[in-house]
Amino acid sequence: MTKLCLIGYGKMGRTIHQLAKSKASEVVSIIDPNLPEYASRITKEALQNADVAIDFSHPAAAISNLKTLIELKQNTVVGTTGWHDRLSEITTLAQQARIGFLYGANFSIGMNLFSRLITNAVEVFDSFEDYDLYALEKHHAQKQDSPSGTAIELANLILAASGRKNKVVWDKLERRPEPDEFHFASVRGGSVPGTHTLYFDSPADTIELSHIVRSRATFAHGALMAARWIADKQGVYSFSQMIQEILC
Ligand SMILES: NC(=O)c1ccc[n+]([C@@H]2O[C@H](COP(=O)([O-])OP(=O)(O)OC[C@H]3O[C@@H](n4cnc5c(N)ncnc54)[C@H](OP(=O)(O)O)[C@@H]3O)[C@@H](O)[C@H]2O)c1
């Protein structure tokens, strides 16, 4: 059994808790500052000797949570988004502390495989100039950040795979896009499940590739897999690096 501490007991924390037993894991501790029945701060005592802490909290809380976990030399999986602009700083701290640290904006196995298809599709369409490229991500009205962390990861893959696009534009465009610009729009509303769609558009036809989340279980299964994988490791890994290592 892998012993887990859940940091953030919202939609994701609760889903992971429900599924933990089915993945040979046990939740030994929960930390959430806004729920009085649980510990409010990350301390050695509150971690209850967990093998791995899993953070699905709030974009604004992520850096402070991660620094505390690293100081406590706690192996950690972090699914919280909105902090990856400080990834290199956190990576250095985690490496210095010699802990196992795994991060990702999207722990869905399906999304990970979709990313591979996207890379191939961009390479295939790249030689056919009639086909322009743009993308749209949609999420429920509760989501705190925009664009989604997954959209940022997809955009980086697309720019790396395309010979024609050099720049992603996230904001609304009040002019024509430049040929080397790739427009990635975000919409927030209602209960929309996380949806990422890439469009290849020509004067004569459109090809759409979509990944649509049906349930948070897809992320929870990935997070539980990541926790078991990182429990006895040192080093910093992305979720996609873990999948790559498992496939090899
Ligand atoms: N990597 C992935 O696969 C993946 C998948 C889904 C979601 N996410 C990301 O994971 C994060 C959480 O998503 P969610 O849907 O579970 O959100 P949520 O339902 O809002 O849950 C977050 C929970 O963390 C609590 N919290 C706030 N500050 C905290 C702190 N300092 N320490 C511990 N807990 C704290 C929140 O309390 P309050 O509500 O009172 O603020 C809430 O109970 C978001 O960044 C989301 O984008 C990632």
PDB file of C-alpha atoms and ligand atoms in Angstrom:
ATOM      1  CA  MET A   1       0.000   0.000   0.000  1.00  0.00           C
ATOM      2  CA  THR A   2       1.292   3.457  -0.868  1.00  0.00           C
ATOM      3  CA  LYS A   3       0.496   5.912   1.942  1.00  0.00           C
ATOM      4  CA  LEU A   4      -0.821   9.252   0.694  1.00  0.00           C
ATOM      5  CA  CYS A   5      -1.319  12.745   2.073  1.00  0.00           C
ATOM      6  CA  LEU A   6      -3.847  14.769   0.055  1.00  0.00           C
ATOM      7  CA  ILE A   7      -3.162  18.503  -0.050  1.00  0.00           C
ATOM      8  CA  GLY A   8      -6.344  20.262  -1.137  1.00  0.00           C
ATOM      9  CA  TYR A   9      -9.596  18.383  -0.571  1.00  0.00           C
ATOM     10  CA  GLY A  10     -11.724  19.780  -3.363  1.00  0.00           C
ATOM     11  CA  LYS A  11     -13.064  18.019  -6.452  1.00  0.00           C
ATOM     12  CA  MET A  12      -9.785  16.302  -7.330  1.00  0.00           C
ATOM     13  CA  GLY A  13      -8.721  15.495  -3.757  1.00  0.00           C
ATOM     14  CA  ARG A  14     -12.076  13.808  -3.106  1.00  0.00           C
ATOM     15  CA  THR A  15     -11.994  11.833  -6.357  1.00  0.00           C
ATOM     16  CA  ILE A  16      -8.477  10.571  -5.574  1.00  0.00           C
ATOM     17  CA  HIS A  17      -9.644   9.578  -2.084  1.00  0.00           C
ATOM     18  CA  GLN A  18     -12.589   7.587  -3.534  1.00  0.00           C
ATOM     19  CA  LEU A  19     -10.346   5.692  -5.968  1.00  0.00           C
ATOM     20  CA  ALA A  20      -7.214   5.240  -3.811  1.00  0.00           C
ATOM     21  CA  LYS A  21      -8.031   1.755  -2.478  1.00  0.00           C
ATOM     22  CA  SER A  22      -8.622   0.397  -5.983  1.00  0.00           C
ATOM     23  CA  LYS A  23      -5.048   1.446  -6.827  1.00  0.00           C
ATOM     24  CA  ALA A  24      -3.332  -0.149  -3.811  1.00  0.00           C
ATOM     25  CA  SER A  25      -3.061   3.173  -1.984  1.00  0.00           C
ATOM     26  CA  GLU A  26      -4.271   4.500   1.341  1.00  0.00           C
ATOM     27  CA  VAL A  27      -5.012   8.110   2.312  1.00  0.00           C
ATOM     28  CA  VAL A  28      -3.407   8.636   5.738  1.00  0.00           C
ATOM     29  CA  SER A  29      -3.767  12.420   5.921  1.00  0.00           C
ATOM     30  CA  ILE A  30      -5.656  15.367   4.418  1.00  0.00           C
ATOM     31  CA  ILE A  31      -4.526  19.003   4.559  1.00  0.00           C
ATOM     32  CA  ASP A  32      -6.862  21.818   3.508  1.00  0.00           C
ATOM     33  CA  PRO A  33      -6.819  25.229   5.215  1.00  0.00           C
ATOM     34  CA  ASN A  34     -10.475  25.849   4.476  1.00  0.00           C
ATOM     35  CA  LEU A  35     -11.923  22.663   5.999  1.00  0.00           C
ATOM     36  CA  PRO A  36     -11.824  22.718   9.838  1.00  0.00           C
ATOM     37  CA  GLU A  37     -12.037  18.920  10.186  1.00  0.00           C
ATOM     38  CA  TYR A  38      -8.571  18.525   8.573  1.00  0.00           C
ATOM     39  CA  ALA A  39      -5.076  19.893   9.218  1.00  0.00           C
ATOM     40  CA  SER A  40      -4.764  23.452   7.987  1.00  0.00           C
ATOM     41  CA  ARG A  41      -0.988  23.679   7.391  1.00  0.00           C
ATOM     42  CA  ILE A  42       1.655  21.434   5.867  1.00  0.00           C
ATOM     43  CA  THR A  43       3.843  20.215   8.742  1.00  0.00           C
ATOM     44  CA  LYS A  44       5.808  17.022   9.369  1.00  0.00           C
ATOM     45  CA  GLU A  45       3.155  15.974  11.871  1.00  0.00           C
ATOM     46  CA  ALA A  46       0.269  16.657   9.472  1.00  0.00           C
ATOM     47  CA  LEU A  47       1.925  14.561   6.744  1.00  0.00           C
ATOM     48  CA  GLN A  48       1.534  11.466   8.997  1.00  0.00           C
ATOM     49  CA  ASN A  49       4.548   9.635   7.506  1.00  0.00           C
ATOM     50  CA  ALA A  50       2.920   9.531   4.077  1.00  0.00           C
ATOM     51  CA  ASP A  51       5.069   8.063   1.298  1.00  0.00           C
ATOM     52  CA  VAL A  52       3.819  10.696  -1.142  1.00  0.00           C
ATOM     53  CA  ALA A  53       1.948  14.001  -0.887  1.00  0.00           C
ATOM     54  CA  ILE A  54      -0.470  14.759  -3.735  1.00  0.00           C
ATOM     55  CA  ASP A  55      -1.231  18.464  -4.215  1.00  0.00           C
ATOM     56  CA  PHE A  56      -4.435  19.450  -6.020  1.00  0.00           C
ATOM     57  CA  SER A  57      -5.026  22.780  -4.309  1.00  0.00           C
ATOM     58  CA  HIS A  58      -5.105  26.264  -5.786  1.00  0.00           C
ATOM     59  CA  PRO A  59      -2.838  27.974  -8.335  1.00  0.00           C
ATOM     60  CA  ALA A  60      -2.098  30.769  -5.827  1.00  0.00           C
ATOM     61  CA  ALA A  61      -1.121  28.252  -3.103  1.00  0.00           C
ATOM     62  CA  ALA A  62       1.023  25.914  -5.191  1.00  0.00           C
ATOM     63  CA  ILE A  63       4.470  27.535  -4.855  1.00  0.00           C
ATOM     64  CA  SER A  64       4.232  27.982  -1.098  1.00  0.00           C
ATOM     65  CA  ASN A  65       2.921  24.404  -0.646  1.00  0.00           C
ATOM     66  CA  LEU A  66       5.676  22.960  -2.840  1.00  0.00           C
ATOM     67  CA  LYS A  67       8.465  24.858  -1.072  1.00  0.00           C
ATOM     68  CA  THR A  68       7.234  23.557   2.294  1.00  0.00           C
ATOM     69  CA  LEU A  69       6.975  19.977   1.018  1.00  0.00           C
ATOM     70  CA  ILE A  70      10.499  20.171  -0.428  1.00  0.00           C
ATOM     71  CA  GLU A  71      11.871  21.580   2.856  1.00  0.00           C
ATOM     72  CA  LEU A  72      10.250  18.621   4.640  1.00  0.00           C
ATOM     73  CA  LYS A  73      11.905  16.255   2.091  1.00  0.00           C
ATOM     74  CA  GLN A  74       8.499  14.846   1.162  1.00  0.00           C
ATOM     75  CA  ASN A  75       8.134  12.941  -2.109  1.00  0.00           C
ATOM     76  CA  THR A  76       5.440  14.812  -3.997  1.00  0.00           C
ATOM     77  CA  VAL A  77       3.048  14.628  -6.935  1.00  0.00           C
ATOM     78  CA  VAL A  78       1.590  17.982  -7.978  1.00  0.00           C
ATOM     79  CA  GLY A  79      -1.383  18.344 -10.292  1.00  0.00           C
ATOM     80  CA  THR A  80      -2.235  21.942  -9.403  1.00  0.00           C
ATOM     81  CA  THR A  81      -1.839  24.212 -12.417  1.00  0.00           C
ATOM     82  CA  GLY A  82      -0.905  27.879 -12.828  1.00  0.00           C
ATOM     83  CA  TRP A  83       2.661  27.790 -11.393  1.00  0.00           C
ATOM     84  CA  HIS A  84       4.744  26.264 -14.217  1.00  0.00           C
ATOM     85  CA  ASP A  85       6.407  29.610 -15.003  1.00  0.00           C
ATOM     86  CA  ARG A  86       8.440  28.851 -11.824  1.00  0.00           C
ATOM     87  CA  LEU A  87       9.152  25.232 -12.709  1.00  0.00           C
ATOM     88  CA  SER A  88      12.933  25.680 -13.001  1.00  0.00           C
ATOM     89  CA  GLU A  89      13.158  27.217  -9.492  1.00  0.00           C
ATOM     90  CA  ILE A  90      11.099  24.387  -7.970  1.00  0.00           C
ATOM     91  CA  THR A  91      13.025  21.747  -9.957  1.00  0.00           C
ATOM     92  CA  THR A  92      16.337  23.031  -8.536  1.00  0.00           C
ATOM     93  CA  LEU A  93      14.993  22.966  -4.966  1.00  0.00           C
ATOM     94  CA  ALA A  94      13.569  19.438  -5.374  1.00  0.00           C
ATOM     95  CA  GLN A  95      16.831  18.161  -6.866  1.00  0.00           C
ATOM     96  CA  GLN A  96      18.856  19.729  -4.026  1.00  0.00           C
ATOM     97  CA  ALA A  97      16.553  18.061  -1.464  1.00  0.00           C
ATOM     98  CA  ARG A  98      17.019  14.689  -3.291  1.00  0.00           C
ATOM     99  CA  ILE A  99      13.310  13.913  -3.202  1.00  0.00           C
ATOM    100  CA  GLY A 100      11.057  12.368  -5.826  1.00  0.00           C
ATOM    101  CA  PHE A 101       8.949  15.082  -7.451  1.00  0.00           C
ATOM    102  CA  LEU A 102       6.441  14.583 -10.279  1.00  0.00           C
ATOM    103  CA  TYR A 103       4.383  17.339 -11.896  1.00  0.00           C
ATOM    104  CA  GLY A 104       1.908  17.677 -14.735  1.00  0.00           C
ATOM    105  CA  ALA A 105      -0.887  19.890 -15.965  1.00  0.00           C
ATOM    106  CA  ASN A 106      -2.903  16.893 -17.120  1.00  0.00           C
ATOM    107  CA  PHE A 107      -2.686  13.463 -15.523  1.00  0.00           C
ATOM    108  CA  SER A 108      -5.072  11.847 -17.984  1.00  0.00           C
ATOM    109  CA  ILE A 109      -3.458   8.904 -19.794  1.00  0.00           C
ATOM    110  CA  GLY A 110      -5.804   9.653 -22.717  1.00  0.00           C
ATOM    111  CA  MET A 111      -4.562  13.259 -22.914  1.00  0.00           C
ATOM    112  CA  ASN A 112      -0.988  12.039 -22.836  1.00  0.00           C
ATOM    113  CA  LEU A 113      -1.631   9.738 -25.801  1.00  0.00           C
ATOM    114  CA  PHE A 114      -3.643  12.532 -27.516  1.00  0.00           C
ATOM    115  CA  SER A 115      -0.538  14.770 -27.214  1.00  0.00           C
ATOM    116  CA  ARG A 116       1.419  12.231 -29.222  1.00  0.00           C
ATOM    117  CA  LEU A 117      -1.280  12.169 -31.945  1.00  0.00           C
ATOM    118  CA  ILE A 118      -1.261  15.983 -32.027  1.00  0.00           C
ATOM    119  CA  THR A 119       2.490  16.075 -32.588  1.00  0.00           C
ATOM    120  CA  ASN A 120       2.193  13.589 -35.481  1.00  0.00           C
ATOM    121  CA  ALA A 121      -0.785  15.450 -37.001  1.00  0.00           C
ATOM    122  CA  VAL A 122       1.017  18.819 -36.930  1.00  0.00           C
ATOM    123  CA  GLU A 123       4.025  17.248 -38.671  1.00  0.00           C
ATOM    124  CA  VAL A 124       1.790  15.632 -41.328  1.00  0.00           C
ATOM    125  CA  PHE A 125      -0.177  18.835 -42.112  1.00  0.00           C
ATOM    126  CA  ASP A 126       2.927  21.026 -42.032  1.00  0.00           C
ATOM    127  CA  SER A 127       3.782  20.404 -45.720  1.00  0.00           C
ATOM    128  CA  PHE A 128       0.289  21.365 -46.907  1.00  0.00           C
ATOM    129  CA  GLU A 129       0.065  25.141 -46.802  1.00  0.00           C
ATOM    130  CA  ASP A 130      -3.677  25.217 -47.528  1.00  0.00           C
ATOM    131  CA  TYR A 131      -4.233  23.993 -43.972  1.00  0.00           C
ATOM    132  CA  ASP A 132      -4.021  26.611 -41.244  1.00  0.00           C
ATOM    133  CA  LEU A 133      -3.909  25.660 -37.584  1.00  0.00           C
ATOM    134  CA  TYR A 134      -5.764  26.999 -34.544  1.00  0.00           C
ATOM    135  CA  ALA A 135      -7.071  25.643 -31.231  1.00  0.00           C
ATOM    136  CA  LEU A 136      -9.746  26.102 -28.590  1.00  0.00           C
ATOM    137  CA  GLU A 137      -9.937  24.976 -24.964  1.00  0.00           C
ATOM    138  CA  LYS A 138     -13.190  25.017 -22.960  1.00  0.00           C
ATOM    139  CA  HIS A 139     -13.639  24.494 -19.215  1.00  0.00           C
ATOM    140  CA  HIS A 140     -16.367  24.814 -16.568  1.00  0.00           C
ATOM    141  CA  ALA A 141     -16.986  28.146 -14.852  1.00  0.00           C
ATOM    142  CA  GLN A 142     -15.212  27.027 -11.637  1.00  0.00           C
ATOM    143  CA  LYS A 143     -11.775  26.867 -13.247  1.00  0.00           C
ATOM    144  CA  GLN A 144      -9.418  29.439 -11.721  1.00  0.00           C
ATOM    145  CA  ASP A 145      -6.781  29.850 -14.433  1.00  0.00           C
ATOM    146  CA  SER A 146      -6.701  30.560 -18.148  1.00  0.00           C
ATOM    147  CA  PRO A 147      -5.330  29.345 -20.499  1.00  0.00           C
ATOM    148  CA  SER A 148      -5.371  25.855 -19.007  1.00  0.00           C
ATOM    149  CA  GLY A 149      -2.014  24.307 -18.081  1.00  0.00           C
ATOM    150  CA  THR A 150      -2.818  21.573 -20.604  1.00  0.00           C
ATOM    151  CA  ALA A 151      -3.316  24.166 -23.358  1.00  0.00           C
ATOM    152  CA  ILE A 152       0.117  25.643 -22.579  1.00  0.00           C
ATOM    153  CA  GLU A 153       1.719  22.182 -22.768  1.00  0.00           C
ATOM    154  CA  LEU A 154      -0.107  21.422 -26.057  1.00  0.00           C
ATOM    155  CA  ALA A 155       0.926  24.791 -27.533  1.00  0.00           C
ATOM    156  CA  ASN A 156       4.578  24.064 -26.751  1.00  0.00           C
ATOM    157  CA  LEU A 157       4.314  20.674 -28.478  1.00  0.00           C
ATOM    158  CA  ILE A 158       2.581  22.225 -31.497  1.00  0.00           C
ATOM    159  CA  LEU A 159       5.195  24.981 -31.878  1.00  0.00           C
ATOM    160  CA  ALA A 160       7.987  22.408 -31.623  1.00  0.00           C
ATOM    161  CA  ALA A 161       6.374  20.193 -34.295  1.00  0.00           C
ATOM    162  CA  SER A 162       5.372  22.948 -36.763  1.00  0.00           C
ATOM    163  CA  GLY A 163       7.717  24.471 -39.314  1.00  0.00           C
ATOM    164  CA  ARG A 164       5.208  27.247 -40.058  1.00  0.00           C
ATOM    165  CA  LYS A 165       4.083  28.453 -36.622  1.00  0.00           C
ATOM    166  CA  ASN A 166       6.568  30.210 -34.319  1.00  0.00           C
ATOM    167  CA  LYS A 167       4.326  31.984 -31.858  1.00  0.00           C
ATOM    168  CA  VAL A 168       1.142  31.242 -29.905  1.00  0.00           C
ATOM    169  CA  VAL A 169      -1.387  34.065 -29.359  1.00  0.00           C
ATOM    170  CA  TRP A 170      -3.641  33.550 -26.310  1.00  0.00           C
ATOM    171  CA  ASP A 171      -5.423  36.914 -26.283  1.00  0.00           C
ATOM    172  CA  LYS A 172      -8.281  37.947 -28.537  1.00  0.00           C
ATOM    173  CA  LEU A 173      -7.060  39.199 -31.914  1.00  0.00           C
ATOM    174  CA  GLU A 174      -8.242  42.555 -33.185  1.00  0.00           C
ATOM    175  CA  ARG A 175      -6.275  42.121 -36.395  1.00  0.00           C
ATOM    176  CA  ARG A 176      -5.504  39.318 -38.829  1.00  0.00           C
ATOM    177  CA  PRO A 177      -3.187  36.677 -37.407  1.00  0.00           C
ATOM    178  CA  GLU A 178       0.305  36.637 -38.939  1.00  0.00           C
ATOM    179  CA  PRO A 179       1.073  33.458 -40.923  1.00  0.00           C
ATOM    180  CA  ASP A 180       3.542  32.281 -38.264  1.00  0.00           C
ATOM    181  CA  GLU A 181       1.050  32.925 -35.420  1.00  0.00           C
ATOM    182  CA  PHE A 182      -1.081  30.193 -33.943  1.00  0.00           C
ATOM    183  CA  HIS A 183      -4.240  31.342 -32.146  1.00  0.00           C
ATOM    184  CA  PHE A 184      -5.270  29.322 -29.050  1.00  0.00           C
ATOM    185  CA  ALA A 185      -8.519  30.607 -27.491  1.00  0.00           C
ATOM    186  CA  SER A 186     -10.042  29.848 -24.060  1.00  0.00           C
ATOM    187  CA  VAL A 187     -13.713  29.774 -23.041  1.00  0.00           C
ATOM    188  CA  ARG A 188     -15.060  29.370 -19.479  1.00  0.00           C
ATOM    189  CA  GLY A 189     -18.668  28.605 -18.595  1.00  0.00           C
ATOM    190  CA  GLY A 190     -21.252  26.268 -17.119  1.00  0.00           C
ATOM    191  CA  SER A 191     -20.170  22.718 -16.329  1.00  0.00           C
ATOM    192  CA  VAL A 192     -18.196  22.104 -19.524  1.00  0.00           C
ATOM    193  CA  PRO A 193     -15.756  19.224 -18.987  1.00  0.00           C
ATOM    194  CA  GLY A 194     -12.155  20.030 -19.939  1.00  0.00           C
ATOM    195  CA  THR A 195     -12.104  20.062 -23.758  1.00  0.00           C
ATOM    196  CA  HIS A 196      -9.084  20.745 -25.975  1.00  0.00           C
ATOM    197  CA  THR A 197      -9.581  20.854 -29.757  1.00  0.00           C
ATOM    198  CA  LEU A 198      -7.054  21.404 -32.520  1.00  0.00           C
ATOM    199  CA  TYR A 199      -8.348  22.480 -35.954  1.00  0.00           C
ATOM    200  CA  PHE A 200      -6.631  22.066 -39.319  1.00  0.00           C
ATOM    201  CA  ASP A 201      -8.580  24.330 -41.628  1.00  0.00           C
ATOM    202  CA  SER A 202      -8.422  24.692 -45.424  1.00  0.00           C
ATOM    203  CA  PRO A 203     -10.724  26.538 -47.857  1.00  0.00           C
ATOM    204  CA  ALA A 204     -12.361  23.184 -48.631  1.00  0.00           C
ATOM    205  CA  ASP A 205     -12.523  21.241 -45.374  1.00  0.00           C
ATOM    206  CA  THR A 206     -11.783  21.116 -41.640  1.00  0.00           C
ATOM    207  CA  ILE A 207     -10.211  18.400 -39.518  1.00  0.00           C
ATOM    208  CA  GLU A 208     -10.886  18.577 -35.768  1.00  0.00           C
ATOM    209  CA  LEU A 209      -9.001  16.578 -33.148  1.00  0.00           C
ATOM    210  CA  SER A 210     -10.518  16.725 -29.650  1.00  0.00           C
ATOM    211  CA  HIS A 211      -9.846  15.380 -26.212  1.00  0.00           C
ATOM    212  CA  ILE A 212     -12.935  15.653 -23.967  1.00  0.00           C
ATOM    213  CA  VAL A 213     -12.851  14.723 -20.298  1.00  0.00           C
ATOM    214  CA  ARG A 214     -15.846  12.618 -19.237  1.00  0.00           C
ATOM    215  CA  SER A 215     -14.955  12.295 -15.556  1.00  0.00           C
ATOM    216  CA  ARG A 216     -12.310  13.494 -13.100  1.00  0.00           C
ATOM    217  CA  ALA A 217     -11.466   9.813 -12.578  1.00  0.00           C
ATOM    218  CA  THR A 218      -9.196  10.066 -15.615  1.00  0.00           C
ATOM    219  CA  PHE A 219      -6.943  12.560 -13.726  1.00  0.00           C
ATOM    220  CA  ALA A 220      -7.267  10.715 -10.414  1.00  0.00           C
ATOM    221  CA  HIS A 221      -6.121   7.394 -11.917  1.00  0.00           C
ATOM    222  CA  GLY A 222      -3.089   9.160 -13.401  1.00  0.00           C
ATOM    223  CA  ALA A 223      -2.268  10.895 -10.104  1.00  0.00           C
ATOM    224  CA  LEU A 224      -2.507   7.601  -8.199  1.00  0.00           C
ATOM    225  CA  MET A 225      -0.303   5.894 -10.780  1.00  0.00           C
ATOM    226  CA  ALA A 226       2.204   8.762 -10.461  1.00  0.00           C
ATOM    227  CA  ALA A 227       2.205   8.531  -6.639  1.00  0.00           C
ATOM    228  CA  ARG A 228       2.988   4.809  -6.672  1.00  0.00           C
ATOM    229  CA  TRP A 229       5.701   5.357  -9.307  1.00  0.00           C
ATOM    230  CA  ILE A 230       7.469   8.244  -7.498  1.00  0.00           C
ATOM    231  CA  ALA A 231       7.144   6.800  -3.956  1.00  0.00           C
ATOM    232  CA  ASP A 232      10.604   5.201  -3.936  1.00  0.00           C
ATOM    233  CA  LYS A 233      12.369   7.440  -6.467  1.00  0.00           C
ATOM    234  CA  GLN A 234      14.570  10.526  -6.404  1.00  0.00           C
ATOM    235  CA  GLY A 235      14.555  13.148  -9.145  1.00  0.00           C
ATOM    236  CA  VAL A 236      12.149  15.454 -10.951  1.00  0.00           C
ATOM    237  CA  TYR A 237       9.848  14.048 -13.621  1.00  0.00           C
ATOM    238  CA  SER A 238       6.943  15.289 -15.702  1.00  0.00           C
ATOM    239  CA  PHE A 239       3.896  13.050 -16.064  1.00  0.00           C
ATOM    240  CA  SER A 240       4.748  12.478 -19.736  1.00  0.00           C
ATOM    241  CA  GLN A 241       8.304  11.431 -18.806  1.00  0.00           C
ATOM    242  CA  MET A 242       6.807   8.856 -16.439  1.00  0.00           C
ATOM    243  CA  ILE A 243       4.560   7.483 -19.215  1.00  0.00           C
ATOM    244  CA  GLN A 244       7.570   7.354 -21.554  1.00  0.00           C
ATOM    245  CA  GLU A 245       9.604   5.412 -18.961  1.00  0.00           C
ATOM    246  CA  ILE A 246       6.726   2.981 -18.354  1.00  0.00           C
ATOM    247  CA  LEU A 247       6.347   2.408 -22.123  1.00  0.00           C
ATOM    248  CA  CYS A 248      10.090   1.733 -22.614  1.00  0.00           C
TER     249      CYS A 248
HETATM  250  N1  LIG B   1      -3.036  17.890 -13.399  1.00  0.00           N
HETATM  251  C1  LIG B   1      -4.286  17.486 -13.651  1.00  0.00           C
HETATM  252  O1  LIG B   1      -4.510  16.439 -14.263  1.00  0.00           O
HETATM  253  C2  LIG B   1      -5.448  18.298 -13.120  1.00  0.00           C
HETATM  254  C3  LIG B   1      -6.752  17.826 -13.229  1.00  0.00           C
HETATM  255  C4  LIG B   1      -7.805  18.559 -12.656  1.00  0.00           C
HETATM  256  C5  LIG B   1      -7.514  19.748 -11.986  1.00  0.00           C
HETATM  257  N2  LIG B   1      -6.226  20.190 -11.938  1.00  0.00           N
HETATM  258  C6  LIG B   1      -5.842  21.385 -11.201  1.00  0.00           C
HETATM  259  O2  LIG B   1      -5.809  21.032  -9.822  1.00  0.00           O
HETATM  260  C7  LIG B   1      -6.172  22.164  -9.025  1.00  0.00           C
HETATM  261  C8  LIG B   1      -7.331  21.786  -8.102  1.00  0.00           C
HETATM  262  O3  LIG B   1      -8.448  21.409  -8.902  1.00  0.00           O
HETATM  263  P1  LIG B   1      -9.851  21.024  -8.236  1.00  0.00           P
HETATM  264  O4  LIG B   1     -10.803  20.856  -9.360  1.00  0.00           O
HETATM  265  O5  LIG B   1      -9.692  19.932  -7.233  1.00  0.00           O
HETATM  266  O6  LIG B   1     -10.161  22.403  -7.447  1.00  0.00           O
HETATM  267  P2  LIG B   1     -11.112  22.653  -6.189  1.00  0.00           P
HETATM  268  O7  LIG B   1     -12.327  21.784  -6.242  1.00  0.00           O
HETATM  269  O8  LIG B   1     -11.284  24.144  -6.100  1.00  0.00           O
HETATM  270  O9  LIG B   1     -10.238  22.117  -4.950  1.00  0.00           O
HETATM  271  C9  LIG B   1      -9.105  22.753  -4.464  1.00  0.00           C
HETATM  272  C10 LIG B   1      -9.113  22.623  -2.948  1.00  0.00           C
HETATM  273  O10 LIG B   1      -7.869  23.067  -2.399  1.00  0.00           O
HETATM  274  C11 LIG B   1      -8.174  24.001  -1.342  1.00  0.00           C
HETATM  275  N3  LIG B   1      -7.054  24.908  -1.085  1.00  0.00           N
HETATM  276  C12 LIG B   1      -6.950  26.238  -1.355  1.00  0.00           C
HETATM  277  N4  LIG B   1      -5.738  26.695  -0.896  1.00  0.00           N
HETATM  278  C13 LIG B   1      -5.085  25.639  -0.354  1.00  0.00           C
HETATM  279  C14 LIG B   1      -3.811  25.453   0.290  1.00  0.00           C
HETATM  280  N5  LIG B   1      -2.980  26.477   0.500  1.00  0.00           N
HETATM  281  N6  LIG B   1      -3.450  24.212   0.718  1.00  0.00           N
HETATM  282  C15 LIG B   1      -4.287  23.170   0.547  1.00  0.00           C
HETATM  283  N7  LIG B   1      -5.519  23.285  -0.031  1.00  0.00           N
HETATM  284  C16 LIG B   1      -5.911  24.493  -0.485  1.00  0.00           C
HETATM  285  C17 LIG B   1      -9.438  24.680  -1.836  1.00  0.00           C
HETATM  286  O11 LIG B   1     -10.119  25.381  -0.819  1.00  0.00           O
HETATM  287  P3  LIG B   1     -11.100  26.622  -1.292  1.00  0.00           P
HETATM  288  O12 LIG B   1     -12.077  26.052  -2.264  1.00  0.00           O
HETATM  289  O13 LIG B   1     -11.715  27.085  -0.029  1.00  0.00           O
HETATM  290  O14 LIG B   1     -10.172  27.635  -1.947  1.00  0.00           O
HETATM  291  C18 LIG B   1     -10.226  23.467  -2.311  1.00  0.00           C
HETATM  292  O15 LIG B   1     -10.806  22.751  -1.232  1.00  0.00           O
HETATM  293  C19 LIG B   1      -6.448  23.290 -10.022  1.00  0.00           C
HETATM  294  O16 LIG B   1      -5.263  24.034 -10.224  1.00  0.00           O
HETATM  295  C20 LIG B   1      -6.812  22.553 -11.304  1.00  0.00           C
HETATM  296  O17 LIG B   1      -6.569  23.302 -12.480  1.00  0.00           O
HETATM  297  C21 LIG B   1      -5.187  19.490 -12.492  1.00  0.00           C
END
